[in-house]
Short mmCIF file of C-alpha atoms and ligand atoms in Angstrom, two decimals:
data_model
loop_
_atom_site.label_atom_id
_atom_site.label_comp_id
_atom_site.label_asym_id
_atom_site.label_seq_id
_atom_site.Cartn_x
_atom_site.Cartn_y
_atom_site.Cartn_z
CA MET A 1 2.30 -208.57 60.99
CA THR A 2 -0.93 -206.65 60.57
CA ASP A 3 -4.08 -208.30 59.40
CA PRO A 4 -6.53 -206.08 57.52
CA THR A 5 -9.42 -208.49 58.04
CA PRO A 6 -10.21 -209.52 61.63
CA SER A 7 -10.11 -213.29 61.89
CA ASN A 8 -11.67 -215.60 64.41
CA LEU A 9 -8.41 -217.06 65.70
CA SER A 10 -10.22 -218.71 68.60
CA ARG A 11 -11.30 -221.38 66.12
CA LEU A 12 -7.68 -222.22 65.26
CA ARG A 13 -6.66 -222.01 68.92
CA GLY A 14 -9.41 -224.48 69.86
CA PHE A 15 -8.41 -226.85 67.07
CA ILE A 16 -4.78 -226.86 68.19
CA GLY A 17 -5.83 -227.53 71.77
CA ASP A 18 -8.07 -230.39 70.72
CA PHE A 19 -5.40 -231.89 68.44
CA THR A 20 -2.82 -231.65 71.20
CA ARG A 21 -5.12 -233.64 73.47
CA LEU A 22 -5.56 -236.16 70.68
CA VAL A 23 -1.84 -236.85 70.18
CA GLU A 24 -1.39 -237.05 73.97
CA ARG A 25 -4.15 -239.62 74.20
CA PHE A 26 -3.24 -241.81 71.20
CA ASP A 27 -0.02 -242.76 69.49
CA ASP A 28 -1.86 -245.09 67.14
CA GLU A 29 -2.09 -243.64 63.62
CA ALA A 30 -5.54 -245.05 62.86
CA ALA A 31 -7.01 -243.56 66.03
CA ILE A 32 -5.38 -240.18 65.42
CA LEU A 33 -6.60 -240.06 61.82
CA ASP A 34 -10.09 -241.16 62.78
CA SER A 35 -10.59 -238.44 65.38
CA GLY A 36 -8.32 -235.95 63.64
CA ARG A 37 -10.41 -236.13 60.49
CA SER A 38 -13.45 -234.95 62.47
CA LEU A 39 -11.48 -232.15 64.11
CA LEU A 40 -10.14 -230.91 60.78
CA ALA A 41 -13.59 -231.15 59.16
CA GLY A 42 -14.83 -228.88 61.94
CA LEU A 43 -12.00 -226.40 61.37
CA VAL A 44 -12.58 -226.06 57.62
CA ALA A 45 -16.37 -226.00 57.93
CA VAL A 46 -16.31 -222.27 58.67
CA ASP A 47 -14.06 -219.87 56.75
CA ASP A 48 -13.70 -217.01 59.22
CA TRP A 49 -10.43 -217.68 61.02
CA LEU A 50 -7.45 -217.77 58.64
CA PRO A 51 -5.64 -214.41 58.78
CA ASP A 52 -5.14 -212.84 55.35
CA ALA A 53 -1.37 -212.91 55.80
CA TYR A 54 -1.52 -216.73 55.58
CA ALA A 55 -3.88 -216.78 52.59
CA GLN A 56 -1.74 -214.95 50.03
CA PRO A 57 -0.92 -216.80 46.79
CA ASP A 58 2.35 -216.53 44.91
CA PRO A 59 2.15 -215.83 41.16
CA VAL A 60 4.30 -218.85 40.28
CA HIS A 61 4.36 -221.51 43.03
CA TYR A 62 1.94 -222.75 45.65
CA ARG A 63 2.75 -221.48 49.15
CA GLN A 64 2.75 -223.19 52.51
CA TYR A 65 2.45 -221.19 55.71
CA LEU A 66 3.14 -222.78 59.08
CA LEU A 67 0.25 -222.01 61.44
CA HIS A 68 1.40 -224.13 64.38
CA CYS A 69 3.98 -226.76 65.31
CA ASP A 70 3.53 -228.90 68.40
CA PRO A 71 6.41 -228.22 70.87
CA HIS A 72 7.38 -231.90 70.67
CA GLU A 73 6.94 -231.93 66.88
CA ARG A 74 4.19 -234.53 67.13
CA PHE A 75 2.13 -232.59 64.58
CA SER A 76 2.15 -229.42 62.51
CA VAL A 77 -0.64 -227.36 60.93
CA VAL A 78 0.01 -225.70 57.59
CA SER A 79 -2.03 -223.46 55.27
CA PHE A 80 -1.47 -224.34 51.59
CA VAL A 81 -2.42 -221.60 49.14
CA TRP A 82 -2.73 -222.58 45.49
CA GLY A 83 -2.97 -220.05 42.70
CA PRO A 84 -4.93 -220.99 39.57
CA GLY A 85 -3.32 -223.98 37.84
CA GLN A 86 -0.71 -224.57 40.54
CA ARG A 87 0.20 -228.08 41.64
CA THR A 88 2.67 -230.07 43.67
CA PRO A 89 5.11 -232.50 42.15
CA ILE A 90 4.43 -236.19 42.82
CA HIS A 91 5.60 -236.64 46.43
CA ASP A 92 5.44 -238.79 49.52
CA HIS A 93 5.05 -237.78 53.18
CA THR A 94 6.56 -240.61 55.30
CA VAL A 95 4.21 -239.56 58.14
CA TRP A 96 0.41 -239.43 58.36
CA GLY A 97 -1.25 -236.37 56.89
CA LEU A 98 -4.73 -234.85 56.69
CA VAL A 99 -5.83 -232.39 54.00
CA GLY A 100 -8.96 -230.28 54.61
CA VAL A 101 -10.19 -227.84 51.96
CA LEU A 102 -11.04 -224.42 53.40
CA ARG A 103 -11.59 -222.41 50.21
CA GLY A 104 -12.10 -223.42 46.56
CA ALA A 105 -11.51 -227.02 45.44
CA GLU A 106 -8.58 -229.37 44.78
CA HIS A 107 -7.65 -232.54 42.94
CA SER A 108 -5.62 -235.27 44.63
CA GLN A 109 -4.08 -237.81 42.27
CA ARG A 110 -2.64 -240.86 43.99
CA TYR A 111 0.17 -242.98 42.54
CA GLU A 112 1.61 -246.46 42.95
CA LEU A 113 5.38 -246.71 42.78
CA GLN A 114 7.13 -249.25 40.58
CA ASP A 115 10.30 -249.48 38.55
CA GLY A 116 9.76 -246.73 35.98
CA PRO A 117 7.10 -244.01 35.98
CA PRO A 118 4.65 -243.86 38.91
CA ILE A 119 1.26 -245.36 38.01
CA PRO A 120 -1.79 -243.11 38.58
CA SER A 121 -4.36 -244.80 40.80
CA ALA A 122 -7.25 -243.16 42.66
CA ALA A 123 -8.11 -239.57 41.75
CA ASP A 124 -10.16 -237.59 44.22
CA PHE A 125 -11.97 -234.29 43.73
CA LEU A 126 -11.86 -232.43 47.03
CA PRO A 127 -14.61 -229.83 47.38
CA VAL A 128 -14.63 -227.22 50.09
CA GLY A 129 -15.13 -228.84 53.49
CA SER A 130 -13.76 -232.26 52.49
CA VAL A 131 -10.91 -234.02 54.29
CA GLU A 132 -8.49 -236.60 52.83
CA ALA A 133 -5.92 -238.72 54.66
CA VAL A 134 -2.53 -239.99 53.48
CA SER A 135 0.12 -242.12 55.18
CA PRO A 136 2.59 -244.88 54.35
CA ARG A 137 -0.07 -247.32 55.56
CA LEU A 138 -2.96 -245.85 53.52
CA GLY A 139 -1.07 -244.81 50.40
CA ASP A 140 1.53 -242.10 50.70
CA VAL A 141 2.28 -240.89 47.18
CA HIS A 142 0.16 -238.26 45.46
CA ALA A 143 0.11 -234.88 43.73
CA ILE A 144 -2.36 -232.14 44.65
CA SER A 145 -3.51 -229.38 42.35
CA ASN A 146 -5.88 -226.45 42.45
CA ALA A 147 -9.07 -227.61 40.74
CA LEU A 148 -10.02 -224.01 39.95
CA THR A 149 -8.58 -222.10 37.00
CA ASP A 150 -9.81 -218.64 37.94
CA ARG A 151 -9.01 -218.19 41.65
CA PRO A 152 -6.91 -219.50 44.51
CA SER A 153 -7.82 -222.49 46.63
CA ILE A 154 -6.66 -223.03 50.20
CA SER A 155 -6.32 -226.26 52.17
CA ILE A 156 -5.31 -226.82 55.76
CA HIS A 157 -2.88 -229.72 56.25
CA VAL A 158 -2.03 -231.51 59.47
CA TYR A 159 1.02 -233.80 59.51
CA GLY A 160 2.32 -236.29 62.04
CA GLY A 161 5.51 -234.32 62.64
CA ASN A 162 7.10 -230.98 61.78
CA ILE A 163 6.75 -231.27 58.02
CA GLY A 164 9.42 -228.57 57.65
CA ALA A 165 11.98 -230.97 59.15
CA ILE A 166 11.02 -234.28 57.54
CA ARG A 167 13.13 -235.78 54.79
CA ARG A 168 10.92 -237.12 52.03
CA SER A 169 10.87 -237.54 48.26
CA VAL A 170 9.53 -236.22 45.00
CA PHE A 171 9.25 -238.48 41.96
CA ASP A 172 9.84 -237.74 38.30
CA PRO A 173 6.57 -238.44 36.45
CA LEU A 174 8.36 -239.81 33.38
CA THR A 175 11.12 -241.91 34.91
CA GLY A 176 10.07 -242.41 38.54
CA GLU A 177 13.45 -241.09 39.67
CA ARG A 178 13.32 -240.26 43.38
CA LYS A 179 14.79 -236.98 44.61
CA PRO A 180 15.08 -236.09 48.31
CA PHE A 181 13.51 -232.88 49.60
CA ILE A 182 12.40 -231.14 52.77
CA SER A 183 9.53 -228.69 52.31
CA GLY A 184 10.02 -225.21 53.73
CA TYR A 185 7.63 -222.55 55.01
CA ALA A 186 6.84 -219.23 53.32
CA ASN A 187 6.44 -217.38 56.64
CA ASN A 188 8.84 -216.43 59.42
CA ALA A 189 6.14 -215.35 61.92
CA LEU A 190 3.23 -217.43 63.18
CA PRO A 191 -0.31 -216.23 63.92
CA ASN A 192 -0.59 -214.79 67.43
CA LEU A 193 -3.17 -217.11 68.96
CA TRP A 194 -2.73 -215.73 72.42
CA ASP A 195 -3.84 -212.10 72.33
CA ARG A 196 -7.26 -212.77 73.80
CA SER A 197 -7.94 -209.11 74.56
CA LYS A 198 -9.57 -208.70 71.13
CA SER A 199 -12.40 -211.04 72.16
CA VAL A 200 -13.22 -208.73 75.07
CA PRO A 201 -15.23 -205.56 74.35
CA GLN A 202 -12.95 -202.54 74.69
CA ALA A 203 -13.80 -199.85 77.24
CA ALA A 204 -15.16 -196.67 75.64
FE1 FE2 B 301 0.83 -234.26 50.01
#
């Protein structure tokens, strides 16, 4: 996969290394989210590292590109690309998750489940650089949408597992009916984090 714009992949490589240390050190969700929030805020603070291949919107649906999955599936890192007006259905996660906005802006609408339609609760505007957490403990049901109507937005999500293997649910907004789903990935190839020759000046 060629990348027309050089990207600073060392930033993503460093984040993955730091997050790996974090999940080795803690298995407590609150501790992981507390430190993980700072790590993700650092990653999305500078927009120079996401290769263009993982930043491409789809005309109809939002896209999710896997950037990294921990070998023991303790966490995964995913780039979500939202075209103008695109949104998720109302969904849960069943594991902890962090959402950090890299480009543009997003809305996160949280819901409370009941018999019948889900009840909207907190609504958060997520500007670039912000980080939001979800989990069954904190509130696990929401819908995210691109807050911009004229251009894509991109957020980087970290989940407490391989989100492409986790059985979870979407909810009908009118009836509350629960439907099982497993989210897939738009990409078959991952960014090559390990070609470090490009950071070394080439001989003339
Ligand atoms: Fe979500």
